[in-house]
Tab-separated table of C-alpha atoms in Angstrom:
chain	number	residue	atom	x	y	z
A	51	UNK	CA	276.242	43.226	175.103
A	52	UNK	CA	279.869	42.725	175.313
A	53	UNK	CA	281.967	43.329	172.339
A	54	UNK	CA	284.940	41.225	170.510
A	55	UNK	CA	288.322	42.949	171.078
A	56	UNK	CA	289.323	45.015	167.816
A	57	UNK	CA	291.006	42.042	165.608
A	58	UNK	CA	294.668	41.882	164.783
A	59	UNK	CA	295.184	43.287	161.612
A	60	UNK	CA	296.290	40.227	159.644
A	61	UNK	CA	293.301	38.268	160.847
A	62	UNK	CA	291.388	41.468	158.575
A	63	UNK	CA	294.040	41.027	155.891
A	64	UNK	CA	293.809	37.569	155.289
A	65	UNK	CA	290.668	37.231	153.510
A	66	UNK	CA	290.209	40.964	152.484
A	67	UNK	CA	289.406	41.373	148.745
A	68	UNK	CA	288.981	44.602	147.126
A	69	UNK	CA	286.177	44.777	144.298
A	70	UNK	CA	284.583	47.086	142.084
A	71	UNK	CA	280.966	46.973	140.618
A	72	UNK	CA	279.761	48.730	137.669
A	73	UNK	CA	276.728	50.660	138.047
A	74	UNK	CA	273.890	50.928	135.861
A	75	UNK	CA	273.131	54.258	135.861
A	76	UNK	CA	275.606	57.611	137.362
A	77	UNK	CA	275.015	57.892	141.286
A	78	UNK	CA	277.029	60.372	143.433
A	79	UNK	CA	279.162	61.408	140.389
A	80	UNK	CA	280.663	57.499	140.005
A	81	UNK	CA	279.606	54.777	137.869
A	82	UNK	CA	281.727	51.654	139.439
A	83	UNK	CA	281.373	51.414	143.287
A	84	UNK	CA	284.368	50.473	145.309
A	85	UNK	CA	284.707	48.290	148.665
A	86	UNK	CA	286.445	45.920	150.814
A	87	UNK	CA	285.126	42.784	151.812
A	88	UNK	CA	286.270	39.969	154.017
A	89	UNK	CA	285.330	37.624	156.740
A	90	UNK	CA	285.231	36.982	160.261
A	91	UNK	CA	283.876	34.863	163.017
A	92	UNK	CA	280.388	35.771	162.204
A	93	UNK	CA	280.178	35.987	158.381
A	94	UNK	CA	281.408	38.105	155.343
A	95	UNK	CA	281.712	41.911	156.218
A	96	UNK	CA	282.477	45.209	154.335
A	97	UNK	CA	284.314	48.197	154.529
A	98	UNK	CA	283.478	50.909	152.006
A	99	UNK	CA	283.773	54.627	152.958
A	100	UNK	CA	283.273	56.913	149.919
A	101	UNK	CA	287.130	57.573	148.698
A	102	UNK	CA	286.694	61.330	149.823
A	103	UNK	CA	286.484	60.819	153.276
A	104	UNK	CA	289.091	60.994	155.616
A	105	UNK	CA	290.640	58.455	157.322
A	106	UNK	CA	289.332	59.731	160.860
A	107	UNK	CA	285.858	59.349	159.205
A	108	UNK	CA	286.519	56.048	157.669
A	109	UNK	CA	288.013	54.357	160.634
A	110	UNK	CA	284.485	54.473	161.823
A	111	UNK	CA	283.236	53.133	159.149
A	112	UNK	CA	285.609	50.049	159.998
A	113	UNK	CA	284.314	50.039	163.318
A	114	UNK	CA	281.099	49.327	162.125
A	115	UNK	CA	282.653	46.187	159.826
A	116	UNK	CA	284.169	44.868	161.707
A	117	UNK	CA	281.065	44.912	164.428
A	118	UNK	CA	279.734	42.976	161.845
A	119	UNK	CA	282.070	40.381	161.407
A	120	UNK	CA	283.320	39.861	164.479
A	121	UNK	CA	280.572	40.215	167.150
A	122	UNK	CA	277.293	38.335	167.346
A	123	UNK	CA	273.754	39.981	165.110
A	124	UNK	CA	271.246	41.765	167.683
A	125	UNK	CA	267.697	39.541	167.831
A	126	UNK	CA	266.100	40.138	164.839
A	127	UNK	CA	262.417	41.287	165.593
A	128	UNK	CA	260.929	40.715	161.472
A	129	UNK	CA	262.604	38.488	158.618
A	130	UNK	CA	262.012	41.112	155.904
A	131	UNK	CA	261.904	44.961	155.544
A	132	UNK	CA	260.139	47.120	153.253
A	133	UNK	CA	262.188	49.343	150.782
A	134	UNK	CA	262.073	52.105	148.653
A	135	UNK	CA	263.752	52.560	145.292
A	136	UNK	CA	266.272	55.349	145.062
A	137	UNK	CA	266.143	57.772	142.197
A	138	UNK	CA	269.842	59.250	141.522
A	139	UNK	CA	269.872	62.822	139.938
A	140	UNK	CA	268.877	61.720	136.243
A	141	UNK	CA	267.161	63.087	133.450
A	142	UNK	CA	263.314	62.994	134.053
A	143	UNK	CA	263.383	61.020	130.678
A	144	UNK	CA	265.263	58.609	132.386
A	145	UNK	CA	262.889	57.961	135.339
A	146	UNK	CA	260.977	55.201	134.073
A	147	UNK	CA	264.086	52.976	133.091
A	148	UNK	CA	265.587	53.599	136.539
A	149	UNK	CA	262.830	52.724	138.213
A	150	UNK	CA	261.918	49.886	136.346
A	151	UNK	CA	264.589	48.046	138.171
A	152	UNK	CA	263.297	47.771	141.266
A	153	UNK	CA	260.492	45.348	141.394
A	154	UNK	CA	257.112	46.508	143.509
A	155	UNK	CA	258.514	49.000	145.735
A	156	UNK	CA	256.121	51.604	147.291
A	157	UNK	CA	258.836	54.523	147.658
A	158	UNK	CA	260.781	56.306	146.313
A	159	UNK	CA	263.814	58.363	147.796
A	160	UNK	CA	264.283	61.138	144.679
A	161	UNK	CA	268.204	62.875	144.748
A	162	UNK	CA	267.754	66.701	144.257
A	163	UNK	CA	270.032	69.472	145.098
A	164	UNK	CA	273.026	67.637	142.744
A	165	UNK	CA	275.956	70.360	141.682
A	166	UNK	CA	275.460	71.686	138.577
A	167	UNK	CA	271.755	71.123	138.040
A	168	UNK	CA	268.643	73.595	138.877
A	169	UNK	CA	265.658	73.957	141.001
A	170	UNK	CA	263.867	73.318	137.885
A	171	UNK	CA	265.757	69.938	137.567
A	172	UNK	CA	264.572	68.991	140.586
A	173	UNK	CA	261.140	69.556	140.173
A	174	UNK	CA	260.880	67.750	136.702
A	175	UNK	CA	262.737	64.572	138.176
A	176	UNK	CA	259.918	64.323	141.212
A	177	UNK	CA	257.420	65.384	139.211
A	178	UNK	CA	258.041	62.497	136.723
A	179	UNK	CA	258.616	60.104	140.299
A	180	UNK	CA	255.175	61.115	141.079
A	181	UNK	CA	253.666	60.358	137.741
A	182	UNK	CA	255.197	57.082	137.805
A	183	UNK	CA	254.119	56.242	141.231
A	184	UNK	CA	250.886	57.563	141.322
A	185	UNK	CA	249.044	58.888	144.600
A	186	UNK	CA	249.123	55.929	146.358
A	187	UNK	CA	252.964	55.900	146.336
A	188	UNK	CA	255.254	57.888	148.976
A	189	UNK	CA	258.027	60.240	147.429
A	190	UNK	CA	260.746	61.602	149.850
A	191	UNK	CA	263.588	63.542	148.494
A	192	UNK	CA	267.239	64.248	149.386
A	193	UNK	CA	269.490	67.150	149.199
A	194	UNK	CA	272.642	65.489	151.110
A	195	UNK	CA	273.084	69.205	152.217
A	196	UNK	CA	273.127	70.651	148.692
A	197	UNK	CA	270.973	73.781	150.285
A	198	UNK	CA	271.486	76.924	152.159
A	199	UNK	CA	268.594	77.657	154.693
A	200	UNK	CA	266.906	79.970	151.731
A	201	UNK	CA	267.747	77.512	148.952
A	202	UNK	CA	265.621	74.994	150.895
A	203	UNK	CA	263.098	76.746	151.820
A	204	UNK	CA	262.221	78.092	148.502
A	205	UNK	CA	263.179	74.419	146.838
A	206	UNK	CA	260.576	72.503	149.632
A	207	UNK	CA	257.776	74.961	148.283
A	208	UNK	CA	258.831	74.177	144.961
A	209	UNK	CA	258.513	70.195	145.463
A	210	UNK	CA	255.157	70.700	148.210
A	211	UNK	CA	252.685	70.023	145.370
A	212	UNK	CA	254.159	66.057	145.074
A	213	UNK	CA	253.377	64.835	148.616
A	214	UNK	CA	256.450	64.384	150.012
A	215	UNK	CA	257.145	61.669	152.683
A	216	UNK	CA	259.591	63.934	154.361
A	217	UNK	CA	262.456	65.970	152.841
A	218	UNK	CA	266.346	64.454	153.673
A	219	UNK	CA	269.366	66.603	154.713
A	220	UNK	CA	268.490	69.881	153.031
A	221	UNK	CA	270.962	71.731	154.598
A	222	UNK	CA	274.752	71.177	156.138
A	223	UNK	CA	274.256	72.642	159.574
A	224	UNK	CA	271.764	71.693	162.896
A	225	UNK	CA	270.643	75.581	162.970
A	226	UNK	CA	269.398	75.839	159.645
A	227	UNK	CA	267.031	72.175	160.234
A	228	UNK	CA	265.945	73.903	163.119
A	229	UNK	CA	265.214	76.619	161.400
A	230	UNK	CA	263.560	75.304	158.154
A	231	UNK	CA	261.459	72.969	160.423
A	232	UNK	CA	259.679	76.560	161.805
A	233	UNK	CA	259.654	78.019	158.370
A	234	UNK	CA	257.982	74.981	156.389
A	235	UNK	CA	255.817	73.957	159.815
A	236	UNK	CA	252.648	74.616	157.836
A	237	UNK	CA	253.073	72.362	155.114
A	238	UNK	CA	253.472	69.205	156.897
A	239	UNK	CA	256.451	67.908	155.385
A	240	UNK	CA	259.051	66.042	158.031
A	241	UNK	CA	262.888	67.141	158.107
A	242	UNK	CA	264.562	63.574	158.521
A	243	UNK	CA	268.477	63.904	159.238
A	244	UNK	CA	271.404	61.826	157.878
A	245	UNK	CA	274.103	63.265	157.500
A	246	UNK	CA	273.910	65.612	160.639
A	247	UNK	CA	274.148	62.335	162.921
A	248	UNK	CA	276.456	59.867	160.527
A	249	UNK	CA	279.368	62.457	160.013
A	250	UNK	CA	278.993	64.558	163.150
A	251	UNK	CA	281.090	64.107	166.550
A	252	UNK	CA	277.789	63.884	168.606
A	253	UNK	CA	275.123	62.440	166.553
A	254	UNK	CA	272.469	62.807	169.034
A	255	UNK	CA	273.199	66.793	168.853
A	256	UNK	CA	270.496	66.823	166.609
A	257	UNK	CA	267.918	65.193	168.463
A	258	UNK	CA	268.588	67.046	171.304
A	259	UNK	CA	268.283	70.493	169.472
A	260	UNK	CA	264.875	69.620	168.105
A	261	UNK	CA	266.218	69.875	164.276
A	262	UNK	CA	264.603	66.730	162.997
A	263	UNK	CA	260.988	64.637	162.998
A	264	UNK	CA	263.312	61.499	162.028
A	265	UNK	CA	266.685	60.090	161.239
A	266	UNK	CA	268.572	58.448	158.675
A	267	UNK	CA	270.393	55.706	160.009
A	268	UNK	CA	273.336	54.363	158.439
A	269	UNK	CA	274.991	50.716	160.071
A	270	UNK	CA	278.826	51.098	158.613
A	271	UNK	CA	279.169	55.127	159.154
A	272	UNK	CA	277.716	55.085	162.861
A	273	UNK	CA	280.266	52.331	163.583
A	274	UNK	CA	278.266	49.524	163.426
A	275	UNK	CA	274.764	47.593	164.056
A	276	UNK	CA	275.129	48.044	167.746
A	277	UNK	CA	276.441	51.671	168.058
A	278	UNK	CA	273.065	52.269	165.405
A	279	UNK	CA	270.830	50.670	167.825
A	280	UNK	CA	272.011	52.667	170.503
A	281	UNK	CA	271.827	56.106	168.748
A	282	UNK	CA	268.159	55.766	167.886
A	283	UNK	CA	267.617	54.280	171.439
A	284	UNK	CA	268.937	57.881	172.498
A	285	UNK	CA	267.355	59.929	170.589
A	286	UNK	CA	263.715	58.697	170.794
A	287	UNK	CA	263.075	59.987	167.386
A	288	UNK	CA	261.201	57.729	164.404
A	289	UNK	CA	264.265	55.937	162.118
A	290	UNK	CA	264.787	55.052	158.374
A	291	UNK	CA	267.826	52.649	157.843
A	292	UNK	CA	269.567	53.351	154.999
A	293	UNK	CA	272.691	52.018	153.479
A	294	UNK	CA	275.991	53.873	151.459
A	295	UNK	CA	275.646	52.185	148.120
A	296	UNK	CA	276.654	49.416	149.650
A	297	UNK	CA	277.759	45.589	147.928
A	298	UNK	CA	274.940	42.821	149.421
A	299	UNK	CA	277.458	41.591	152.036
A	300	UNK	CA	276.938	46.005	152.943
A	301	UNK	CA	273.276	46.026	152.773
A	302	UNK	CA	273.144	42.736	154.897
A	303	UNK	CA	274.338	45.098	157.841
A	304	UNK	CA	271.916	47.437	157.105
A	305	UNK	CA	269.636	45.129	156.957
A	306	UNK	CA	270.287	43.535	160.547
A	307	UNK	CA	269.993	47.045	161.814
A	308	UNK	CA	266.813	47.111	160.202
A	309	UNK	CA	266.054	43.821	161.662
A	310	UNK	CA	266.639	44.675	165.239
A	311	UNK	CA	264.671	48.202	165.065
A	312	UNK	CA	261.731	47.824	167.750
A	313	UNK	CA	260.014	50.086	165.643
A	314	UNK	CA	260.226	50.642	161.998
A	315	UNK	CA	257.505	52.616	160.437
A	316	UNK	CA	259.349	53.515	157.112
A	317	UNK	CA	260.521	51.862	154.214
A	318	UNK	CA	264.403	51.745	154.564
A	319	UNK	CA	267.027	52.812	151.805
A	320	UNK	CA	268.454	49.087	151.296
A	321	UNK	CA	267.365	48.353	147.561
A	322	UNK	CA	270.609	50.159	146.285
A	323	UNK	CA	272.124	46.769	144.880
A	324	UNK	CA	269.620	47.111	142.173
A	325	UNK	CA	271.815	50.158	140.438
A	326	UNK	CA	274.484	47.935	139.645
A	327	UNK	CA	275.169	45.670	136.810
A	328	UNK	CA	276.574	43.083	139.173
A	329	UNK	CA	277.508	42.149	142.680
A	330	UNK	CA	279.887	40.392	145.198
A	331	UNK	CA	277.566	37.384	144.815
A	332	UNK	CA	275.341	35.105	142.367
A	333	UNK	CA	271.903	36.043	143.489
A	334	UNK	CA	272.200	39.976	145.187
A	335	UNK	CA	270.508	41.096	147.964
A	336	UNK	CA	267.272	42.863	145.890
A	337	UNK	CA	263.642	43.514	146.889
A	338	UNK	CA	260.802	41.421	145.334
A	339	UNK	CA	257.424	43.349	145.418
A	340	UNK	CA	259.288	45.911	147.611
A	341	UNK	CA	260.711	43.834	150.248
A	342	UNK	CA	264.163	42.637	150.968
A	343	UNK	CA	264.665	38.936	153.304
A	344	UNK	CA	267.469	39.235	156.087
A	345	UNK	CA	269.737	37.178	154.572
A	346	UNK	CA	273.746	37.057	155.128
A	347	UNK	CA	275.586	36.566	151.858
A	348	UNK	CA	278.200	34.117	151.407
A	349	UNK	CA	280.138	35.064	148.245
A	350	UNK	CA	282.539	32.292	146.633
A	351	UNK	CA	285.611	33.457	145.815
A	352	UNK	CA	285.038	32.866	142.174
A	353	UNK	CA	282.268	35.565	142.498
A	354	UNK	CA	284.412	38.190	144.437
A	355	UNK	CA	287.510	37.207	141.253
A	356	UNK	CA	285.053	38.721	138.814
A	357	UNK	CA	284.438	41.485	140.501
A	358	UNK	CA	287.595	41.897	141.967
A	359	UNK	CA	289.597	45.901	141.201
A	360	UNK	CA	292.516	46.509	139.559
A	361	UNK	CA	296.138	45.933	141.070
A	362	UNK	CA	296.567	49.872	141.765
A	363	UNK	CA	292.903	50.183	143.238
A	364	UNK	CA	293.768	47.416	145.765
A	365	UNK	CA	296.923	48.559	147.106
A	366	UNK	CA	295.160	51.891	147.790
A	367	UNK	CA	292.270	50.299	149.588
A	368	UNK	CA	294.400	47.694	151.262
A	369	UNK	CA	296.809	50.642	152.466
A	370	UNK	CA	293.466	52.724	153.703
A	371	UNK	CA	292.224	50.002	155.827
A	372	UNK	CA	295.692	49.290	157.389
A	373	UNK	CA	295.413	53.132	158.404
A	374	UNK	CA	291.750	52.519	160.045
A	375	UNK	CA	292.888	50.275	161.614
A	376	UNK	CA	295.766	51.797	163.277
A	377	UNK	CA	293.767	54.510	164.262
A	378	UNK	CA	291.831	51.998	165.949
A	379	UNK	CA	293.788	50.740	168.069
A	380	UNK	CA	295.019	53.991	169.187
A	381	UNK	CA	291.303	54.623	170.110
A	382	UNK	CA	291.198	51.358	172.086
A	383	UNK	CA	294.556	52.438	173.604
């Protein structure tokens, strides 16, 4: 399809509001999530790279919100998608509580590999997962690259004996998937890849180099719904869409990606909006019995005001995107 032009700036800037939800429970070493949001042709958008990135790696992530905003949705092929709950790296005392705030999902993706926690950490939190799930359910687990090739070898013996669904990012670099796919061959477990095709230059390398049974697909990171479509079209590999910790208006891209998937044969990482305390609108984008409806938020703007961040947090975020987006243009140029 043919794409709007990139947006003048101060068409972005005049509805962009910066806002900051609490979260219920520690994920990714924050406990309030930060994002823009604002709205274009097509509906209310979002721009929320994690505040470590770098602006080449976040202008991409305005790519893809502004793909959302500003260019028409893909046909949507199913009006709902399956989720999974996600687990963050807590106590295995803690497991029940978390989980008991997603309502009737099937799966659960389990965080392992966090800095400054064990093996042994690990194993109690998805052993707990397990318990709580029983064997019907499907536990996957991810090490956002917290492993060395060793490390995750030794760690995907550890975790064998709870049935894993597949095992996420367990290490930084294509070689060692490749690798660790040989070495753990006999166990059956998939190697699914995220972060080897969101933050790398080619993200069909992977594919290509045989490193992974699946991906991880991410809508904002690839640089939008369309760009996603066209990377799993590519690589002819099996897809999970997943989203960043994203507000609703966030996991309403993810789940249009979702949407537009001719295939989807896994429950996708989109019931993140039930680890906050609040959200961007009056009735969040959360699964009942373990499905989420495509719907597009339309936040009022007394909602966004009681979210909304601090003076100092908005300057910085305002001042990020302005960056993006000059970056931007110099792609287009």
């Amino acid at each position: 399809m043919s794409t709007a032009p990139l947006p003048p700036l101060a068409d972005v800037l005049s509805t962009a509001r910066v806002v900051a939800l609490p979260l219920a429970v520690r994920f990714r070493g924050v406990t309030t999530r930060e994002a823009v949001v604002f709205e274009g042709p097509q509906g209310w958008t979002e721009f929320s790279p994690f505040v470590e990135y770098d602006d080449a790696e976040a202008a991409t992530w305005l790519a893809g919100s502004l793909d959302f905003g500003w260019n028409p949705a893909p046909p949507a092929l199913r009006e709902t998608v399956a989720v999974n709950a996600t687990m963050p790296a807590a106590a295995a005392s803690d497991v029940p509580r978390i989980l008991a705030r997603y309502d009737g999902c099937r799966t659960v993706k389990v965080k392992v590999a966090e800095a400054g926690q064990t093996l042994a950490d690990d194993v109690a939190r998805v052993r707990a997962v397990r318990e709580a799930v029983g064997p019907e359910g499907r536990v996957r687990v991810d090490a956002n690259a917290g492993w060395n090739l060793d490390e995750a070898e030794r760690a995907v013996h550890a975790l064998a004996e709870f049935d894993l669904e597949y095992v996420e990012q367990p290490c930084a670099e294509i070689d060692e998937l490749a690798q660790l796919r040989e070495r753990i061959a006999y166990l059956d477990i998939p190697v699914a890849a995220d972060e080897s095709v969101r933050k790398a230059a080619d993200p069909l390398r992977v594919a290509r180099a045989g490193a992974a049974d699946l991906l991880v697909i991410k809508a904002q990171p690839l640089g939008g719904v369309h760009a996603a479509l066209d990377i799993v079209a590519q690589a002819g590999l099996p897809a999970v869409v997943s989203s960043a910790l994203d507000t609703s208006i966030g996991l309403a891209m993810g789940a249009t990606l979702a949407a537009a998937l001719p295939d989807l044969d896994y429950d996708c990482g989109l019931g993140t909006a039930s680890l906050f305390t609040t959200d961007v609108v009056a009735s969040p984008l959360i699964a009942h019995q373990g499905v989420l409806t495509c719907d597009r938020p339309r936040p009022s703007s007394a909602e966004i005001d009681r979210v909304s961040a601090d003076d100092a947090r908005r300057e910085w975020w305002l001042e990020r995107l302005r960056r993006c987006h000059a970056l931007l243009e110099r792609r287009a140029g």
